[in-house]
Coordinates of C-alpha atoms in Angstrom, one line a residue:
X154 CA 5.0 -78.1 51.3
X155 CA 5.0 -74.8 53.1
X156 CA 4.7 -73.9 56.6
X157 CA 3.4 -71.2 58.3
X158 CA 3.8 -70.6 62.1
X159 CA 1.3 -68.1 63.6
X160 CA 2.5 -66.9 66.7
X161 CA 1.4 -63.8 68.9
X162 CA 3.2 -60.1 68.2
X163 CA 3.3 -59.8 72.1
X164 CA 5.6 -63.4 72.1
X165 CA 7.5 -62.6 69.4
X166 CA 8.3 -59.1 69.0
X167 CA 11.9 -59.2 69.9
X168 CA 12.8 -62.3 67.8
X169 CA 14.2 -61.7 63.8
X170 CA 16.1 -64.6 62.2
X171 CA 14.9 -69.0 63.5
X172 CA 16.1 -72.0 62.7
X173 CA 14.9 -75.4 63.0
X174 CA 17.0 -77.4 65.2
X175 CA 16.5 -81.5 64.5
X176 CA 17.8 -84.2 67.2
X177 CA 18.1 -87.6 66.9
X178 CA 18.6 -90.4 69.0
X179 CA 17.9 -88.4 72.3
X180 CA 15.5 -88.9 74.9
X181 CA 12.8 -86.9 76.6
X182 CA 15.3 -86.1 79.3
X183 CA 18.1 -85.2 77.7
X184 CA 16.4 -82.5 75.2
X185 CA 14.7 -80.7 77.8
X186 CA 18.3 -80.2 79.6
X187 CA 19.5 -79.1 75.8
X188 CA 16.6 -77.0 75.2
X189 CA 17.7 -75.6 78.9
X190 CA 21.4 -75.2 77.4
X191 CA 20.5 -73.2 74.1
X192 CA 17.9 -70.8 76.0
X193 CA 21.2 -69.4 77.7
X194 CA 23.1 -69.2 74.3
X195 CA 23.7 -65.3 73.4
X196 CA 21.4 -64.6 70.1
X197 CA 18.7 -67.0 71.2
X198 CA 15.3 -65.2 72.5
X199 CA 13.3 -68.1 72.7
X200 CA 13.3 -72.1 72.1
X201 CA 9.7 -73.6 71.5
X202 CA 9.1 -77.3 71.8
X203 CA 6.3 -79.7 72.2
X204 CA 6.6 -79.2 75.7
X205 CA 5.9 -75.6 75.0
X206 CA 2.7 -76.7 74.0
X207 CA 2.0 -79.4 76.8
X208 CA 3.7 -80.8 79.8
X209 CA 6.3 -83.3 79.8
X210 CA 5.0 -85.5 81.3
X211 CA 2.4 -85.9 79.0
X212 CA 3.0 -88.6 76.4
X213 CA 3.4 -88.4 73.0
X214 CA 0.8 -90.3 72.2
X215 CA -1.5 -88.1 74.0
X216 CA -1.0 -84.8 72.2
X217 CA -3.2 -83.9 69.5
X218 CA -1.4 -85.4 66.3
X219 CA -1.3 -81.6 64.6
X220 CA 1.2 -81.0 67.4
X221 CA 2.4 -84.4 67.4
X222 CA 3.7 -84.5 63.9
X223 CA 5.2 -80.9 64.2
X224 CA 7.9 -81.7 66.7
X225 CA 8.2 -85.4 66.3
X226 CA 9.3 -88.1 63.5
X227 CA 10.5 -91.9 64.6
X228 CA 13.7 -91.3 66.4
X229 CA 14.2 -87.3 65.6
X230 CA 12.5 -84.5 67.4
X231 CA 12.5 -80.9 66.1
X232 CA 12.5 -77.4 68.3
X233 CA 12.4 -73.9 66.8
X234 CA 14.4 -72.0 67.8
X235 CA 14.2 -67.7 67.4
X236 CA 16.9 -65.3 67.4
X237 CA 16.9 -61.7 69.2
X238 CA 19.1 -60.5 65.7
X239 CA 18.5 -60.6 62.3
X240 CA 19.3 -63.5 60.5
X241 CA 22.5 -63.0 59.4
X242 CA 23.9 -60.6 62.2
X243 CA 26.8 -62.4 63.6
X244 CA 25.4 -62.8 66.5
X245 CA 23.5 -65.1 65.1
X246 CA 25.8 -66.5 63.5
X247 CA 27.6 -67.4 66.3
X248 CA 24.6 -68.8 68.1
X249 CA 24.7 -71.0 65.6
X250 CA 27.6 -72.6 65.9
X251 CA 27.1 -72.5 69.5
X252 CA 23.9 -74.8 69.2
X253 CA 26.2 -77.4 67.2
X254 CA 28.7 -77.1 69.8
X255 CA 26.4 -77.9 72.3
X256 CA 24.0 -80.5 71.0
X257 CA 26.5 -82.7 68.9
X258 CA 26.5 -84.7 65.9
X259 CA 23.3 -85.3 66.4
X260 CA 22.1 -82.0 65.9
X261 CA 20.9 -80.2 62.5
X262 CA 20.5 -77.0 62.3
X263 CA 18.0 -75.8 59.4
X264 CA 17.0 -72.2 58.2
X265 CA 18.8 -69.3 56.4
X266 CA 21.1 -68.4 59.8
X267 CA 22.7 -72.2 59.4
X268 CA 23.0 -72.0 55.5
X269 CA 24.6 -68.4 55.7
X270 CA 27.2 -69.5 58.6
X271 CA 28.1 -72.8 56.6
X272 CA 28.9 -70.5 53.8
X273 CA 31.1 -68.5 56.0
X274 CA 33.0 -71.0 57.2
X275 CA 32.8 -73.1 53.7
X276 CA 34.4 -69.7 52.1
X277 CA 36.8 -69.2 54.2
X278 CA 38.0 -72.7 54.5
X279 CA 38.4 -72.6 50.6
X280 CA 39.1 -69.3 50.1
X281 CA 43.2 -69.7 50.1
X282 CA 43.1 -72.9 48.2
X283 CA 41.3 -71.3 45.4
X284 CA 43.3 -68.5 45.1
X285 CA 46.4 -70.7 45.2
X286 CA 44.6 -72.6 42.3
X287 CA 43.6 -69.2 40.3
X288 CA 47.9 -68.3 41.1
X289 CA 49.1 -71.4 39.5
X290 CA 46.8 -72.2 36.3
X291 CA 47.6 -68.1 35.7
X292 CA 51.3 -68.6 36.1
X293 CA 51.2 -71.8 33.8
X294 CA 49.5 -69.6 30.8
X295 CA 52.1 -66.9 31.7
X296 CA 54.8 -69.1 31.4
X297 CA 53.7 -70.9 28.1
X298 CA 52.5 -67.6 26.4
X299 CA 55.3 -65.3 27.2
X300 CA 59.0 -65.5 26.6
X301 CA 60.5 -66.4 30.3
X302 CA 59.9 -68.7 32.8
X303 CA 60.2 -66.3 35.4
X304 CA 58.4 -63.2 33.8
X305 CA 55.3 -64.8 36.0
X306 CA 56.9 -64.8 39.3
X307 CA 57.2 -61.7 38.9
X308 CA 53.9 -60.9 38.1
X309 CA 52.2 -62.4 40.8
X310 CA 54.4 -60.3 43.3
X311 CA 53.6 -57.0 41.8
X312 CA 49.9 -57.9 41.8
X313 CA 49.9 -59.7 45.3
X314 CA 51.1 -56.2 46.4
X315 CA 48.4 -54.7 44.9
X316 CA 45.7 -56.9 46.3
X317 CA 47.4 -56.8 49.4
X318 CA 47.0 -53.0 49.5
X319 CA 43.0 -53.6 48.5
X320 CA 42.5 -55.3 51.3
X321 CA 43.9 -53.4 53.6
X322 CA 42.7 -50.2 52.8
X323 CA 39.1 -51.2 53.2
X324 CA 39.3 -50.2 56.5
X325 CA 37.8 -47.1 55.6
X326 CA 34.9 -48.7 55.0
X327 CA 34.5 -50.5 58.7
X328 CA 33.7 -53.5 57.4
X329 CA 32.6 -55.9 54.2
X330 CA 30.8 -58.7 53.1
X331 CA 33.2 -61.9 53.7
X332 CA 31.6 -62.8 49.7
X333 CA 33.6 -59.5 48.5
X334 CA 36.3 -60.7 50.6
X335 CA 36.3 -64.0 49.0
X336 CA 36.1 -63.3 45.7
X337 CA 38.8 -60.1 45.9
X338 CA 41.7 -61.5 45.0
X339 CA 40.8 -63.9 42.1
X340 CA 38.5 -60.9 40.9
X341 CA 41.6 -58.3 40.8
X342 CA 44.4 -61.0 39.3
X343 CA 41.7 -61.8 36.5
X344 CA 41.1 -58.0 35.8
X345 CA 44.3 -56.3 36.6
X346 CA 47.2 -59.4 34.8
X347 CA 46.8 -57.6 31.3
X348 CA 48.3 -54.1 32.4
X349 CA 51.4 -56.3 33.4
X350 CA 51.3 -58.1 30.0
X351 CA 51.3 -54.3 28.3
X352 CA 54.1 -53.0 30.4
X353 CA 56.2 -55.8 29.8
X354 CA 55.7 -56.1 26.1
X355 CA 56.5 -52.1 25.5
X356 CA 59.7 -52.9 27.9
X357 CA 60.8 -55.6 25.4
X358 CA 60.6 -53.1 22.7
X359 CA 61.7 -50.2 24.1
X360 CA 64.9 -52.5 24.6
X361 CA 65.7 -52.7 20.6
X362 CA 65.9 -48.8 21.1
X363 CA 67.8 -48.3 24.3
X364 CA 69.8 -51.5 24.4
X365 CA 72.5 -50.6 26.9
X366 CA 70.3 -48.2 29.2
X367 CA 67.7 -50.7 30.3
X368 CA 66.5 -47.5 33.2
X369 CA 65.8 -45.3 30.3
X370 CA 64.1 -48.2 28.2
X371 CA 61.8 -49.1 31.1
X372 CA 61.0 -45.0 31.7
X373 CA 59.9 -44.8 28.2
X374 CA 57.8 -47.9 28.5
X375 CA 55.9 -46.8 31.6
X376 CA 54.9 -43.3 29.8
X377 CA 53.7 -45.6 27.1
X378 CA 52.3 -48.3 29.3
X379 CA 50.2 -45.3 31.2
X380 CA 48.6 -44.0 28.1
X381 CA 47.5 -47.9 27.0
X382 CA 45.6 -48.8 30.4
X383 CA 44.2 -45.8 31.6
X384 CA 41.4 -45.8 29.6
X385 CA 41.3 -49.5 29.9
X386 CA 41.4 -49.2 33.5
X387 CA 38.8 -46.3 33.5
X388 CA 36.1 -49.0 31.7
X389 CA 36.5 -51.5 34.3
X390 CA 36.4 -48.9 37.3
X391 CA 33.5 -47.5 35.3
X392 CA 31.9 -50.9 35.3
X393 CA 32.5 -51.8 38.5
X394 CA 31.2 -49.1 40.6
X395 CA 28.2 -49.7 38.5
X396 CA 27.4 -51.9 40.7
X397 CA 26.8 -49.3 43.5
X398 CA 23.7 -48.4 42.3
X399 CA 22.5 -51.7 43.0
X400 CA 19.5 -51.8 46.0
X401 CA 21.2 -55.1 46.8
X402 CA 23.9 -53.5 49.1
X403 CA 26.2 -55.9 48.4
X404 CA 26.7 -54.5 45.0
X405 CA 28.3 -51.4 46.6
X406 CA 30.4 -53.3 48.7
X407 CA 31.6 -55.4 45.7
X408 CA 31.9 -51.9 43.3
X409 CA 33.7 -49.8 45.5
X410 CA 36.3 -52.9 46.7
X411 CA 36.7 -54.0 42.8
X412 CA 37.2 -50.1 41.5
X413 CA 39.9 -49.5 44.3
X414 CA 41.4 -52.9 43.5
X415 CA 41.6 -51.5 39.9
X416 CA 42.8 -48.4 40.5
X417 CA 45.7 -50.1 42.9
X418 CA 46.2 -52.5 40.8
X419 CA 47.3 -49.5 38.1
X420 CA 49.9 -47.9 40.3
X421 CA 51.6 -51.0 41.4
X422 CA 51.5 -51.9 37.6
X423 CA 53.3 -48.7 36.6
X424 CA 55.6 -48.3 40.2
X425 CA 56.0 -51.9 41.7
X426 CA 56.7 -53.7 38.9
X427 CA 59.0 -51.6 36.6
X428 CA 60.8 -52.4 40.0
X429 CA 60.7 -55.9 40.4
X430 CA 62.1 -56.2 36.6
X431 CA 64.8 -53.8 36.8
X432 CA 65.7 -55.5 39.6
X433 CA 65.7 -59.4 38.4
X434 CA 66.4 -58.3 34.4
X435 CA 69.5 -60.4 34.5
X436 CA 67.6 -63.5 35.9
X437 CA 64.7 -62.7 33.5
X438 CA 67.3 -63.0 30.5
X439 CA 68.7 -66.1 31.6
X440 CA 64.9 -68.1 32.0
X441 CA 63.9 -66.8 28.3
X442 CA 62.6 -69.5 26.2
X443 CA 61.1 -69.9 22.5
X444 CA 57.9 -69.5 21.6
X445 CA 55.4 -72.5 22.9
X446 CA 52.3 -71.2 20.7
X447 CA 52.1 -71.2 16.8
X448 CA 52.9 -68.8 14.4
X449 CA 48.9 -67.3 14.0
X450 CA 50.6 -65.1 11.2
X451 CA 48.2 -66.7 8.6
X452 CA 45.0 -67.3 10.6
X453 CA 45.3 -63.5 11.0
X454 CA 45.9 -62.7 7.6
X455 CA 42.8 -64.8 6.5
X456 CA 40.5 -63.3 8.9
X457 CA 41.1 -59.8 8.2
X458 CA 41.0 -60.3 4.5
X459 CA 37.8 -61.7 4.7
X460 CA 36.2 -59.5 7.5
X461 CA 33.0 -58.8 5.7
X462 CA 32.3 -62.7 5.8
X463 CA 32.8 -63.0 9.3
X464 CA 31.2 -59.7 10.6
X465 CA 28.0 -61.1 8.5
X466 CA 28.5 -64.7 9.8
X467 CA 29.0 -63.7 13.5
X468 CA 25.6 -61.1 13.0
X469 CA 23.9 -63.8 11.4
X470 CA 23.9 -66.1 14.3
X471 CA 23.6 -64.3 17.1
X472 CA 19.8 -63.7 16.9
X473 CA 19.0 -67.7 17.2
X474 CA 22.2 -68.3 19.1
X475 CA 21.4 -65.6 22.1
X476 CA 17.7 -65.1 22.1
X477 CA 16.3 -68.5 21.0
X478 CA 18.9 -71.4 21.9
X479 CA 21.0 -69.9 24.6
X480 CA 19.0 -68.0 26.6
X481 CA 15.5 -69.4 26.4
X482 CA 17.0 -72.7 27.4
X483 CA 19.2 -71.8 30.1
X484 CA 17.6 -72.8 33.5
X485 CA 17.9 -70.4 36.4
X486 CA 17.6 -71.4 39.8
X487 CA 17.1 -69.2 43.0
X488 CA 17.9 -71.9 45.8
X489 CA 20.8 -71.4 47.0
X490 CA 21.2 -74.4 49.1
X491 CA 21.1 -76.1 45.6
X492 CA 24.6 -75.1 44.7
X493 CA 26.0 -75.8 48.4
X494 CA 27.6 -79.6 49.3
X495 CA 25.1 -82.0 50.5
X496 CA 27.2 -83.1 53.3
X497 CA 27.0 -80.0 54.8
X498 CA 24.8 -79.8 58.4
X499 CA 22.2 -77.0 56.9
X500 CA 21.9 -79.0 53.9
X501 CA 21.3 -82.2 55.6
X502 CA 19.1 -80.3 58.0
X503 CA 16.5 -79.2 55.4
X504 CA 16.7 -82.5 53.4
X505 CA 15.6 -84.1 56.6
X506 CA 13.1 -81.4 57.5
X507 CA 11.5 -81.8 53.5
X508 CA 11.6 -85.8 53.9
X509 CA 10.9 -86.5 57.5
X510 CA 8.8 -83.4 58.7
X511 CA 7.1 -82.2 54.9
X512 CA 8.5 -78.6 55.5
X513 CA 10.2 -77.6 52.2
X514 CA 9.7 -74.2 53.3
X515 CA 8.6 -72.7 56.9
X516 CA 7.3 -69.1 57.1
X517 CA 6.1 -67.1 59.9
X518 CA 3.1 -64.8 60.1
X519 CA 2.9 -62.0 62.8
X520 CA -0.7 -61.6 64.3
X521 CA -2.6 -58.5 66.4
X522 CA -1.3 -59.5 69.8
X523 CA -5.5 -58.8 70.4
X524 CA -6.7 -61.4 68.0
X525 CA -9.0 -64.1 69.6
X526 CA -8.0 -67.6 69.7
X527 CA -11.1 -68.1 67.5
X528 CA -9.9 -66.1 65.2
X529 CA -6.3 -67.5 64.8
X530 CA -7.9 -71.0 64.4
X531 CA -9.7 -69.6 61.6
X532 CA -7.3 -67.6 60.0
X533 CA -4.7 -71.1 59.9
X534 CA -7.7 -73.0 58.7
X535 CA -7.9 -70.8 56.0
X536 CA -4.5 -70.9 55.1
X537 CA -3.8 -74.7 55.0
X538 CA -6.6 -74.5 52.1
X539 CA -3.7 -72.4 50.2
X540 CA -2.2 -74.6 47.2
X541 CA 1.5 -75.0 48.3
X542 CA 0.4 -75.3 52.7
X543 CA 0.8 -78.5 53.4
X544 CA -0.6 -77.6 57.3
X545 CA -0.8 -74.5 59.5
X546 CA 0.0 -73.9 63.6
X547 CA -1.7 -71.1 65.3

């Protein structure tokens, strides 16, 4: 179900981002002293709870039961709980984390703040390990595909420079999305490894032609390398800052980062690296191995002497294969907490706040601070009538 919170402008006017805060296992007592505690939090404009509605010393039972059933379920309570930033500022994000802090395992934060600063902290938790991961499983294929076991070392140094050098110079920008910052460096390795590839491949054979002058055989291979990836390069800058055209401003942030990382990625592969295998050509000699992959020789052969059969083939089934199978059957989803881990605290806080409290989704609708109370009660009668509402607080 959906619900929708009708509060006055002249209560609310300075609040942006809220959050659902659930508590279990506490008594009366205790959450008005933690209700107390997260007033004085930084971030947090206002707390509402049932005893915003009536005294404390009121009981439960008493209230009317649309009240009732808003803050209370069994052995959990709920507050709301309304931020004086928007939803993802930091500050609130800090509130946040401030509120867990305070309350304990026994507090579950709900609402877009929580599920943004879980994916902060979940991202940068990961963030090394994957990029370890991505390091490895590339170094592996480097190894097996090329001809030395240390050809991939290398590699990775001249583009950790690179990426190195990305993230540093966005500086100039003040600051960026911490999802641009995540996805960075697995982005630019994926993007950027080929240019290596090309460089040392025309160093190989520039070798055959300049066999004792391996400084001359590398200068010739950069000149050559230069001419291969620039307009390579130029495509995926091209594409990238694409991106900047997006509304979404986090398409900007991505664009410009990625281009730069490109562009960087370039001049290392043409000035660092040329460098780091001058430097280690002996070692890279010694740790040369046979080829690991088949001869594809024939495979080759076959498929460009029977192109027209392919070309055809290929044409032929792309029309059912895209616009009928593929894409007509592939589900896309706009939850986001879907692709999160269910263990998380946001994610158990809106599981509990969809089974225990019917509030799938909460929403909040600003009212004329001069509105009559008459009116409010009609305008939330009206709106629990709404397919979707499962019930309506004015």
């Amino acid at each position: 179900g959906s619900t929708s919170f009708c509060a006055c402008v002249h209560k609310l006017r300075k609040m942006s981002g809220f959050s659902f805060v659930i508590l279990e296992g506490m008594d009366d007592k205790d959450i008005v002293k933690l209700k107390e505690k997260i007033e004085q939090v930084d971030a947090v404009g206002d707390v509402l709870w049932y005893d915003t509605a009536a005294d404390i010393t009121i009981p439960k039972e008493l209230l009317p039961d649309d009240i009732y059933d808003v803050f209370n379920n069994e052995d959990s309570t709920m507050m709301a709980v309304f931020f004086n930033k928007s939803t993802s500022a930091d500050e609130s994000l800090d509130a946040v984390a401030e509120i867990r802090k305070i309350a304990g395992e026994q507090c579950f934060v709900s609402g877009m703040t929580a599920i943004v600063e879980d994916i902060k902290e979940l991202t940068n938790e990961e963030m090394p390990m994957y990029v370890v991961i991505a390091v490895i499983l590339t170094s592996i294929v480097l190894a097996v595909s090329m001809d030395s076991f240390l050809i991939p070392v290398i590699f990775m140094l001249s583009l950790g420079m690179s990426i190195l050098y990305n993230l540093g110079t966005n500086i100039f920008k003040g600051e960026i999305s911490f999802l641009t910052q995540a996805l960075t460096a697995v982005l630019q390795l994926a993007v950027t490894i080929d240019y290596s590839i090309f460089l040392w491949h025309s160093y190989k054979e520039q070798k055959t032609f300049y066999p004792n002058d391996n400084k001359e055989a590398m200068a010739v291979a950069i000149s050559k390398t230069v001419a291969s990836v620039v307009s390579s390069s130029l495509t995926t800058v091209a594409g990238f800052l694409a991106l900047c055209f997006m509304s979404y401003t986090l398409g900007m942030d991505m664009g410009i980062v990625m281009a730069k990382g490109v562009i960087l990625g370039v001049i290392c592969c043409i000035t660092v690296l040329p460098s780091l295998i001058l430097i280690c050509d002996k070692a890279l000699e010694k740790t040369m191995h046979k080829d690991f992959l088949p001869n594809m020789d024939g495979i080759s052969k076959f498929i460009v002497n029977h192109r027209a059969v392919f070309l055809i083939l290929f044409a032929v089934l792309l029309v059912p294969i895209d616009e009928t199978i593929a894409q007509i059957n592939t589900n896309v989803y706009y939850n986001l907490t879907d692709s999160l881990p269910h263990d998380l605290n946001s994610a158990i806080a809106n599981t509990k706040l969809s089974e225990e409290y019917n509030m799938a989704s909460t929403h909040i609708v600003m009212c004329r601070s001069d509105m009559s109370s008459k009116e409010v009660s009609k305008m939330t009668a009206e709106m629990e009538k709404v397919d979707g509402v499962s019930f309506a607080l004015g």
